[in-house]
Coordinates of C-alpha atoms in Angstrom, one line a residue:
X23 CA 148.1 73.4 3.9
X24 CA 149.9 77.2 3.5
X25 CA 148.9 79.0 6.5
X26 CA 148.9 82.2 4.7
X27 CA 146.8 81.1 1.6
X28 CA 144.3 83.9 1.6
X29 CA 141.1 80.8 1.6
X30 CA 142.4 79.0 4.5
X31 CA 140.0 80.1 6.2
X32 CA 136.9 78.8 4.6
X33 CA 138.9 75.0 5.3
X34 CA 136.7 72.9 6.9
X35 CA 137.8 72.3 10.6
X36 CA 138.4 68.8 11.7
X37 CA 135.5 66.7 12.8
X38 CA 137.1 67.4 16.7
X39 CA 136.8 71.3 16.2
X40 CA 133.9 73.0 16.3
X41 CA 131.3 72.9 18.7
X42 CA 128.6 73.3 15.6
X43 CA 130.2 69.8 14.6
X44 CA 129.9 67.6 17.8
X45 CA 127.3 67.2 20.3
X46 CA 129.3 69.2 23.8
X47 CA 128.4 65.6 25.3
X48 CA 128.2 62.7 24.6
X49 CA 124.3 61.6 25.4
X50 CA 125.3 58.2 26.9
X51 CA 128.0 60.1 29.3
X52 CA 127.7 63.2 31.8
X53 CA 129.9 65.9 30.8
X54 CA 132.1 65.6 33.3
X55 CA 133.1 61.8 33.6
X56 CA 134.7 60.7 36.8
X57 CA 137.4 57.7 36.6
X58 CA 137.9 55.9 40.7
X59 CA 140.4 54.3 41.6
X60 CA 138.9 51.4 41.7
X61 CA 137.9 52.1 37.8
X62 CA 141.8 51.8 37.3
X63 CA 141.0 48.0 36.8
X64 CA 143.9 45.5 36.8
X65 CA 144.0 45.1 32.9
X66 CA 146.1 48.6 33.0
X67 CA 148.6 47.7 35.3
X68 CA 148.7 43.9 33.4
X69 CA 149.3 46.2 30.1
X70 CA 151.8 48.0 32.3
X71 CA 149.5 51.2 31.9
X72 CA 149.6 51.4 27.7
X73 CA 146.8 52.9 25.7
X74 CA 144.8 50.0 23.7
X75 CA 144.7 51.7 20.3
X76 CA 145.5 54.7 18.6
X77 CA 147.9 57.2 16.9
X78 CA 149.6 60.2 18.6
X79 CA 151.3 63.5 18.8
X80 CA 152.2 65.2 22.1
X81 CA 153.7 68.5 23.1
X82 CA 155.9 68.6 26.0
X83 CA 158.7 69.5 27.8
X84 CA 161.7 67.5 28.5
X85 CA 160.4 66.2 32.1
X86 CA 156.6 67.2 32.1
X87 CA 155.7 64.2 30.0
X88 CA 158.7 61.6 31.1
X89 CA 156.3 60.4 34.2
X90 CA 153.9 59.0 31.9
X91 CA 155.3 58.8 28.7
X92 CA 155.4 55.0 28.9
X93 CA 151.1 55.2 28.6
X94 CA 151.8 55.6 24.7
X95 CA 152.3 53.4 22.3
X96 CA 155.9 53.9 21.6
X97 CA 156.1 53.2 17.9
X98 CA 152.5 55.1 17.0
X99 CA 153.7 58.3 19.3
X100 CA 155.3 61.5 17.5
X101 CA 156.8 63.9 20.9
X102 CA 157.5 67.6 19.8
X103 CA 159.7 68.8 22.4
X104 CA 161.0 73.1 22.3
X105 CA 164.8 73.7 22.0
X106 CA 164.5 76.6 24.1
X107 CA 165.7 75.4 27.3
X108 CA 168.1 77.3 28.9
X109 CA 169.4 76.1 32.0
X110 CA 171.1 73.1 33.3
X111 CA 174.5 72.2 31.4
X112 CA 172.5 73.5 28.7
X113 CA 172.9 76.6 29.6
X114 CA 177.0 76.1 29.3
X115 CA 176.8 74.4 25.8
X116 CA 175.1 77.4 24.5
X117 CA 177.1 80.1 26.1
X118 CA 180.3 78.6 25.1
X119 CA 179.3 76.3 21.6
X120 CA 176.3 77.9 20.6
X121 CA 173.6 75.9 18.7
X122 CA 169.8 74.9 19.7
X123 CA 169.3 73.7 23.4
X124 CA 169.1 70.0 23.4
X125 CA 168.3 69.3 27.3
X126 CA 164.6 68.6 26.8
X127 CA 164.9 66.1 23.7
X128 CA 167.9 64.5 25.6
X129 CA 165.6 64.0 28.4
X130 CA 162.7 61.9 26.8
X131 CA 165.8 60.5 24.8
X132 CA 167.0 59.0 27.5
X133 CA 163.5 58.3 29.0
X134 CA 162.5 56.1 26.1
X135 CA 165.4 53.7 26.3
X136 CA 164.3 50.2 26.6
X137 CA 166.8 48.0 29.3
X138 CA 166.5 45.2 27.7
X139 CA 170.6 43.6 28.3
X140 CA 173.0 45.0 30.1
X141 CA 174.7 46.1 27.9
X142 CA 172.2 49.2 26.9
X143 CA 171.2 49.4 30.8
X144 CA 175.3 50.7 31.1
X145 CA 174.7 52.8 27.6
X146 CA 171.9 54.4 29.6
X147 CA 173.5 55.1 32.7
X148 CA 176.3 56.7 31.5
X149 CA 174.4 59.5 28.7
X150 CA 172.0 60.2 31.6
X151 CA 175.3 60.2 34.1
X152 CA 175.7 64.3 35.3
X153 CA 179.0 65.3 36.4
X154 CA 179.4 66.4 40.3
X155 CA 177.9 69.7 40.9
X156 CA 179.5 71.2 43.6
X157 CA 183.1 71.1 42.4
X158 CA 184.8 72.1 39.6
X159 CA 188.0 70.0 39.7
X160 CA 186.0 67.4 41.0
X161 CA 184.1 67.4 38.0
X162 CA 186.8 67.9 35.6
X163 CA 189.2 64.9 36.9
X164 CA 185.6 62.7 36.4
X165 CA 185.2 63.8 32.2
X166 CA 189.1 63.3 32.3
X167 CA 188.3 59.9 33.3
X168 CA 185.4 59.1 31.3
X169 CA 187.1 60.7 27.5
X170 CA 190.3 58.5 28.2
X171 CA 187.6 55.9 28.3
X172 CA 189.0 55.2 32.2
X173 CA 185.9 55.6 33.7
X174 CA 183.6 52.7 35.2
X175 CA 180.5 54.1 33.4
X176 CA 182.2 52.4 30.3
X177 CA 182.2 49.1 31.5
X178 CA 179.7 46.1 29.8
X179 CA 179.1 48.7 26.4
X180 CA 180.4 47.3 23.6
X181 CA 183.7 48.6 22.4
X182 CA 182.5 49.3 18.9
X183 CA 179.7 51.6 20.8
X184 CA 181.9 52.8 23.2
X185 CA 184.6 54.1 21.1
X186 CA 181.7 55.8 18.7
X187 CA 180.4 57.8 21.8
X188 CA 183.9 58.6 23.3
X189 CA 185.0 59.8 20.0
X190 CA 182.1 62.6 19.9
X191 CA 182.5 63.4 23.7
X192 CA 186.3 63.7 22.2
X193 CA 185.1 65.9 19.7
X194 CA 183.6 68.0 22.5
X195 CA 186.4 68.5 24.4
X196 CA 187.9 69.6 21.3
X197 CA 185.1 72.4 20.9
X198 CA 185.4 73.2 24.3
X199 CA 189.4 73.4 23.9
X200 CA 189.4 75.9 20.9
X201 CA 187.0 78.2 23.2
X202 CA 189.2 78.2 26.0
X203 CA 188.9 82.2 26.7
X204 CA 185.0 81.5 27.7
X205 CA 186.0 79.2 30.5
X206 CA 183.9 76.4 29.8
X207 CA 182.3 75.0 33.4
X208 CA 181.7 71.0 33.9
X209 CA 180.4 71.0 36.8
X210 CA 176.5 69.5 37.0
X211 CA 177.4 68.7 33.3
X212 CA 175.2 65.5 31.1
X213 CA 177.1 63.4 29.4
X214 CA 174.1 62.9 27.2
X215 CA 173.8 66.6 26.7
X216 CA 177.5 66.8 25.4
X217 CA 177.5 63.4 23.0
X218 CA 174.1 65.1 21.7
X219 CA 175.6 68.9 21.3
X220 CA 178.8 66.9 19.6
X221 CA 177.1 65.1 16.8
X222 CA 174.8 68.2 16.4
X223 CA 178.2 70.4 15.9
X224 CA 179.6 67.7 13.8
X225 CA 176.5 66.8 11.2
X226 CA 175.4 70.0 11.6
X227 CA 171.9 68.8 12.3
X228 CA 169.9 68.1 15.5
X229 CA 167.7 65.3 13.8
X230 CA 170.7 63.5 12.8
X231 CA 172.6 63.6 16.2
X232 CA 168.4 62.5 17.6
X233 CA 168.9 59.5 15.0
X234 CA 172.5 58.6 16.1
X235 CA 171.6 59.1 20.0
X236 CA 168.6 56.5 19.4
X237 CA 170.5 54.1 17.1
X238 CA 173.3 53.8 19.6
X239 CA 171.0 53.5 22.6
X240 CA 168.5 51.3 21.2
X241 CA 165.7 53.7 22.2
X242 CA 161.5 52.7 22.0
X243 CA 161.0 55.1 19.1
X244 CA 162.9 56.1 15.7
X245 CA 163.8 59.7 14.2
X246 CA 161.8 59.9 10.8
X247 CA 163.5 61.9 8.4
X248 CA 160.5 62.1 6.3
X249 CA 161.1 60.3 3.3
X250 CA 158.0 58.5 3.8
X251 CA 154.6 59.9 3.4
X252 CA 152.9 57.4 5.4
X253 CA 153.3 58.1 8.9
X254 CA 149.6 57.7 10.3
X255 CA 149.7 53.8 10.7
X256 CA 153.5 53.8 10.6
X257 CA 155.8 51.1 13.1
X258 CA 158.0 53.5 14.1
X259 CA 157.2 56.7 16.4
X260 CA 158.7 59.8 16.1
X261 CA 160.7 62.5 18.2
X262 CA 160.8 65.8 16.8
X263 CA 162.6 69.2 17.8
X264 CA 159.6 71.9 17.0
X265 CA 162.2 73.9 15.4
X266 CA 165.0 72.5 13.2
X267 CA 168.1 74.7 13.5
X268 CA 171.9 75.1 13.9
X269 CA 171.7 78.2 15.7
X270 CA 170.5 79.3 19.2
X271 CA 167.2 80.2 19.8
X272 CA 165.1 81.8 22.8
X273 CA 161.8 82.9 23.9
X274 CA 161.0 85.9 25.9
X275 CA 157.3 86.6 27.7
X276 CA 155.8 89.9 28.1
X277 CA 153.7 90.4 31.5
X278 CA 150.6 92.8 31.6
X279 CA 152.9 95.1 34.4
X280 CA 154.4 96.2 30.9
X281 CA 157.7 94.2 31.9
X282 CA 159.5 91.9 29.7
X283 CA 161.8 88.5 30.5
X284 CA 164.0 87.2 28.6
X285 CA 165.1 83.5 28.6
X286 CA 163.1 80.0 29.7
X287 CA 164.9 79.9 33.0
X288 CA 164.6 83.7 34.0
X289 CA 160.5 83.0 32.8
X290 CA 160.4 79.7 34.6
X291 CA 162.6 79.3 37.4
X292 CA 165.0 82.5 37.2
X293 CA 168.8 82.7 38.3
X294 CA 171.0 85.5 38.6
X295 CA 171.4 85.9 34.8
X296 CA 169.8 89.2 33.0
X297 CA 168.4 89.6 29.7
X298 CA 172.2 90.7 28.2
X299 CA 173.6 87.7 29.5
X300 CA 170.8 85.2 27.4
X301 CA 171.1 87.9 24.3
X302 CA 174.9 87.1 24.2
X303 CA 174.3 83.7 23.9
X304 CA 172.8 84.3 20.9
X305 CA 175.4 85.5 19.1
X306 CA 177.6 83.1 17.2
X307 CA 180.6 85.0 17.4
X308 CA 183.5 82.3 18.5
X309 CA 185.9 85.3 19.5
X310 CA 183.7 87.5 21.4
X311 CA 184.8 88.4 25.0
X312 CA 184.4 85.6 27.5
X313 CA 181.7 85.7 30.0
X314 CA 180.9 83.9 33.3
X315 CA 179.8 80.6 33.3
X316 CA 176.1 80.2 32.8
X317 CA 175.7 76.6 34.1
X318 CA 172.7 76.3 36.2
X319 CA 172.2 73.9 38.6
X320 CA 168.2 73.8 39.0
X321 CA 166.3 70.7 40.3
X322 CA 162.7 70.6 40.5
X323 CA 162.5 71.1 44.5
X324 CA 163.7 74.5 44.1
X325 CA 161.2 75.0 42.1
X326 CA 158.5 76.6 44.8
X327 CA 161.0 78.9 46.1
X328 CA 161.1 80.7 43.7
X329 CA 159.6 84.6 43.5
X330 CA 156.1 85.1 41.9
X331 CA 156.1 87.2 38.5
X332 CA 155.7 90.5 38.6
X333 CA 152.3 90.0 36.8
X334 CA 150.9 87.7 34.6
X335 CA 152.4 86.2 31.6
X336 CA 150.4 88.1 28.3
X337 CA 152.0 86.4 25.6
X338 CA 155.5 84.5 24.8
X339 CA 157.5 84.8 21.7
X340 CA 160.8 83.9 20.3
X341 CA 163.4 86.8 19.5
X342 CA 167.2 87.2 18.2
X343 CA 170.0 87.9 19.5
X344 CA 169.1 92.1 18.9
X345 CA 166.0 91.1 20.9
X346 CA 163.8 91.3 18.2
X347 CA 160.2 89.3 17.6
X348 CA 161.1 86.8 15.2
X349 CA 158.3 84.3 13.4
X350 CA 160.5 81.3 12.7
X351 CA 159.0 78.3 10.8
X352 CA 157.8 75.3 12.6
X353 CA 159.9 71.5 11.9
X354 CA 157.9 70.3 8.5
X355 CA 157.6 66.9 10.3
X356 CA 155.1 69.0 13.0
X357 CA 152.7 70.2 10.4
X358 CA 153.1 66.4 8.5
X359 CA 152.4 64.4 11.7
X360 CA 149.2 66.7 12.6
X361 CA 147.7 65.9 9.6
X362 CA 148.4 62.0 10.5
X363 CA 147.8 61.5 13.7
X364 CA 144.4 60.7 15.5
X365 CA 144.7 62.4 19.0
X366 CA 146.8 65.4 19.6
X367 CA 147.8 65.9 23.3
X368 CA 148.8 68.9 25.4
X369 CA 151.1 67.1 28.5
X370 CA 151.1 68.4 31.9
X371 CA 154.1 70.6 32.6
X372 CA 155.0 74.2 32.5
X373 CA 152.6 76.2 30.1
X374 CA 154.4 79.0 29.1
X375 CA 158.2 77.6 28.6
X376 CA 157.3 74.2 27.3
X377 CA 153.7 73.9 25.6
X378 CA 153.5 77.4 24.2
X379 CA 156.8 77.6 22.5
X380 CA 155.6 74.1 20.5
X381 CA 152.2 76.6 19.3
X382 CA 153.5 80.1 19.0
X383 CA 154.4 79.6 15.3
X384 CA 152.9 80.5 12.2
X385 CA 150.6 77.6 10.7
X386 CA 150.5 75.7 13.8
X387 CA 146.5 77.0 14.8
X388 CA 145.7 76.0 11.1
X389 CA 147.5 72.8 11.5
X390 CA 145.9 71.8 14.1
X391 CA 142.2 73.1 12.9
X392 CA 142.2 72.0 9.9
X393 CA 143.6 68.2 10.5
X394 CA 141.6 66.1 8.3
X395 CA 143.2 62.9 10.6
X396 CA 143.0 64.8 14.3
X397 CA 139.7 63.2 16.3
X398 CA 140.3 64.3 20.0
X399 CA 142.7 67.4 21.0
X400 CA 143.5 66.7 24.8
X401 CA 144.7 69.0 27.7
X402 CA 146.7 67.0 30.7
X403 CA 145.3 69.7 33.3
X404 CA 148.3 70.5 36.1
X405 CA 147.8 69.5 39.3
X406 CA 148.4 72.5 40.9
X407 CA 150.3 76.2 39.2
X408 CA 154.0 77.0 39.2
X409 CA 155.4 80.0 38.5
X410 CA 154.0 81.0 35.1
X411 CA 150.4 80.3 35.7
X412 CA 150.4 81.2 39.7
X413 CA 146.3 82.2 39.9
X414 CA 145.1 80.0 36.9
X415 CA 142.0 78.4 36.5
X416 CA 141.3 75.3 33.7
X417 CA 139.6 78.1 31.9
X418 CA 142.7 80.5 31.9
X419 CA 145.0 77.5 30.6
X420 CA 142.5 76.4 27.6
X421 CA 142.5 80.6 26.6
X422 CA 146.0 81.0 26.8
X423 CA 146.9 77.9 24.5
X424 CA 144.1 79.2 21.8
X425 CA 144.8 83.3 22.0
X426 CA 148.6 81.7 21.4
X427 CA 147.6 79.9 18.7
X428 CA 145.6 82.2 16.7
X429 CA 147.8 84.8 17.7
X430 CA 151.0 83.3 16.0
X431 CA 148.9 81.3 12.7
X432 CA 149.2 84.5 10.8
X433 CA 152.3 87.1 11.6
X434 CA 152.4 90.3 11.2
X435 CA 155.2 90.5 9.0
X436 CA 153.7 87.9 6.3
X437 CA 150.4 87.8 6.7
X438 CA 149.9 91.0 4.7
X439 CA 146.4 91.8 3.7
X440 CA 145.0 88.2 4.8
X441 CA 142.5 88.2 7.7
X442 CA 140.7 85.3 8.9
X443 CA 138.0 84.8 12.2
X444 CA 139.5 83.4 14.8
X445 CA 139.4 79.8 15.4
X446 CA 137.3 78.9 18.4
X447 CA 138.5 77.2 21.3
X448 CA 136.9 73.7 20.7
X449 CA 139.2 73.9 17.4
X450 CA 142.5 73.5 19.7
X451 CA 141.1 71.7 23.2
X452 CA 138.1 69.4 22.6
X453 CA 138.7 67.3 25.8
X454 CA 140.5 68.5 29.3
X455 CA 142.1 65.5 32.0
X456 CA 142.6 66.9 35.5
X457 CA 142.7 65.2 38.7
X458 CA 139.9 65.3 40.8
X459 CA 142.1 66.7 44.5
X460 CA 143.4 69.4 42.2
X461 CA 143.5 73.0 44.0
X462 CA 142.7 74.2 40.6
X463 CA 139.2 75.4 39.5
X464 CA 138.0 74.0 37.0
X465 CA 134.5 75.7 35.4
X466 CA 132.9 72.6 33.8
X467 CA 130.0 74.4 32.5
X468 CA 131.8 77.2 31.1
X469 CA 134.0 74.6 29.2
X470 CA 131.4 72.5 28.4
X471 CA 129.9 75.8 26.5
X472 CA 133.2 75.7 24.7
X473 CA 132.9 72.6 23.5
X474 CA 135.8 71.2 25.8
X475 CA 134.8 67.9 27.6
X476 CA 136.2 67.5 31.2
X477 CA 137.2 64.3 32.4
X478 CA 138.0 63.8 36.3
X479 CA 140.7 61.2 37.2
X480 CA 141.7 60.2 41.0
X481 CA 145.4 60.2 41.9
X482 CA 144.7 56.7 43.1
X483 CA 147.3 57.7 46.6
X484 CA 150.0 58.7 43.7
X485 CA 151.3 61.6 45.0
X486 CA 153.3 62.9 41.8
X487 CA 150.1 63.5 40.3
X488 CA 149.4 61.4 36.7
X489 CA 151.4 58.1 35.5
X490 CA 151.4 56.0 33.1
X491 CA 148.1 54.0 34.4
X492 CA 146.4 56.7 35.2
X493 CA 146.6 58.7 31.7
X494 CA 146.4 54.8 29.6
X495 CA 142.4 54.8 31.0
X496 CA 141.8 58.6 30.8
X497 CA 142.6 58.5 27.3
X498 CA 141.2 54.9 26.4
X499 CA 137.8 56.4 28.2
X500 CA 137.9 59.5 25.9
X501 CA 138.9 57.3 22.7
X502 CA 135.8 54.9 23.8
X503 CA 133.2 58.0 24.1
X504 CA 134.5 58.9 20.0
X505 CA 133.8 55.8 19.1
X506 CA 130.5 55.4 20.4
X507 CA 129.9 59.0 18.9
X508 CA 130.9 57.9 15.6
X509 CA 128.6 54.2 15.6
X510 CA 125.2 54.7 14.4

């Protein structure tokens, strides 16, 4: 469906999206179910915590999701990770190649390997190998070592496999060599991150390097290319970038103190880095004046020390390298599998840098309103706020992902004279998963009035928060309540 056709609005809604469509409750269930520990019954961890039945498409980051990704069926799963990230060795890549940031796809990439010989078990240890950290040489002697193909992270792959990835991490070094005036750093640097920015550089496409990476790694799911128009009840999953492009992109996040950020790490988790310094990554200039090396070395512990924002986050949008508001177009794949898929889910993870730069583009709040395929459209609840949503309730989080939504369906630039109500909530977030110790409130009533279902799950003594068993019952509960809906 065109998002800007000026009758798009009078387009039904999916059978999940309205609370004029579906009872708020189902009458056999209390709104708010409650899943024990004890309900966690043996049958998940026999199935090794995999949802019974279903198609799906989830938004994510590149680590939010990977602690439970295993819960979905691997080849009935589409993932839409952003290619916004910018820290890590991603950070380097961009300031020194260019290109989209590929940390976040590399990381369920890796995630969704299979170790099924040893052969792939060694393939997997050495893309998801990172150089040392705290030295340079150090660091530089090791990717010596590993592109003369001396290393011992070579040793049980296959020489025709090993030669095809040491020829791209060749090719690499050979990028990096014809920048030599930026300096590039290697130090905290993934080898998966460099074989994936190689065959990027070198097809000049992200999905093909996504295809290579998988075919070479023998990973759970497949790249579809979209020949194929069948995808609902297809064998093979999916992993998409939201945005397919040869050229670096970023997001920046205005706060209601008036400031603006620029960048996922300075929103997120920030460095000392300004605004010019992400801005000059943009460019795609190879002779510009070298800059200081951008490679960040972040791990999740650091995390909580990090300042609060000067205020809370209003809205985030992607830009150019002027710092201008640009509306790019989603992936086409995005918009096709949401029109496929039955159950659309929002992971756990940061709000702001990972989930919100999957929504904030035009056609998205139609594609997912209008679904003629979507039955459930879930919300993984955080078990407690980070940085971006520091004071947030459940309600907060459900507003901010449909204000996004409808905000960024229509742009100002080519929506024109087209207007449209907004979509309600219950059109984006029919059913909301959170963890019953969480410090977060969550208003069950007022959700309830939305037409958002709340589901409470116990942690079970897991102190991470959701896995794999955890989210296979949540959703198998909410897939169960639909179906009892839908008997008569």
């Amino acid at each position: 469906m065109d998002s800007l056709d000026p009758y798009s609005f009078i387009e039904p809604v999916s059978r999940a999206s309205s609370i004029f469509d579906l009872p708020t409750r189902n009458p056999a269930r209390s709104n708010t179910d409650f899943i024990t520990g004890e309900g966690l019954t043996s049958t998940y961890i026999q199935r090794g915590g995999v949802i019974s039945a279903g198609t799906f498409i989830v938004l994510s980051g590149g680590s939010g999701c990977n602690a439970f990704c295993s819960a979905f069926p691997q080849n009935q799963t589409c993932y839409v990770l952003p290619v916004t990230d910018d820290g890590g060795s991603s950070s380097e890549i961009i300031r020194v190649i260019g290109g989209p940031s590929i940390g976040d796809v590399r990381s369920r990439l890796i995630r969704l390997i299979r170790s099924t010989t040893p052969q792939v078990d060694s393939i997997k240890r050495l893309l998801a190998f990172r150089l040392p950290p705290q030295s340079e040489q150090e660091a530089r002697e090791m990717w010596r070592e590993i592109i003369e193909g001396r290393s011992q992270l070579w040793k049980n792959i296959p020489p025709d496999r090993k030669e095809l990835i040491r020829g791209f991490l060749v090719y690499f070094e050979n990028e990096v060599l014809r920048r030599s005036h930026k300096a590039f750093a290697f130090s905290n640097g993934s080898i998966g991150n460099f074989f994936l920015a190689a065959a990027q550089l070198f097809f000049r496409s992200l999905p093909s390097s996504i295809f290579l990476f998988q075919s070479i790694s023998n990973s759970e799911v497949r790249f579809c290319s979209g020949s194929s128009p069948i995808l609902a009840h297809s064998t093979k999953g999916t992993i998409l970038p939201v945005l397919v492009t040869n050229h670096t992109v970023t997001i920046a996040a205005d706060l209601d103190s008036g400031k603006r950020i620029v960048g996922q790490c300075n929103i997120s988790h920030p460095v000392s880095s300004t605004d010019a310094d992400v801005l000059e990554g943009l460019e795609d200039d190879e002779h510009d004046k070298s800059s200081s090396p951008q490679n960040v070395y972040f791990t999740k512990a650091t995390q909580t020390e990090t300042s609060d924002l000067e205020g809370r986050i209003q809205r985030v949008y992607y830009i150019n390298a002027h710092g201008n508001e640009i509306y790019p177009h989603p992936n086409a794949e995005f918009l096709s599998n949401l029109n496929q898929r039955q159950y659309l889910v929002y992971s756990c993870g940061s709000l702001w840098t990972s989930i919100i730069p999957c929504l904030a583009l035009r056609g998205i709040a139609s594609g997912i309103a209008c679904s003629p395929s979507l039955k459930a459209k879930i919300l993984l609840l955080n078990y407690k706020n980070d940085r971006e949503t520091n004071g947030y309730t459940a309600l907060d989080y459900v507003q901010a992902i449909a204000t996004m939504l409808n905000r960024h369906d229509l742009t100002p630039r080519t929506a024109g004279t087209v207007t449209r109500p907004a979509y309600p909530v219950s059109a984006f977030v029919t059913h909301l998963v959170y963890l019953s110790d969480t410090p977060i409130q969550v208003q069950e009533e007022e959700l309830a009035a939305m037409g958002v279902n709340c589901i409470s799950v116990s942690r079970r003594g897991n102190k991470n928060g959701f896995n794999a068993e955890i989210v296979a019952q949540a959703l198998d509960e909410i897939i169960a309540s639909l179906d009892d809906t839908d008997s008569p």
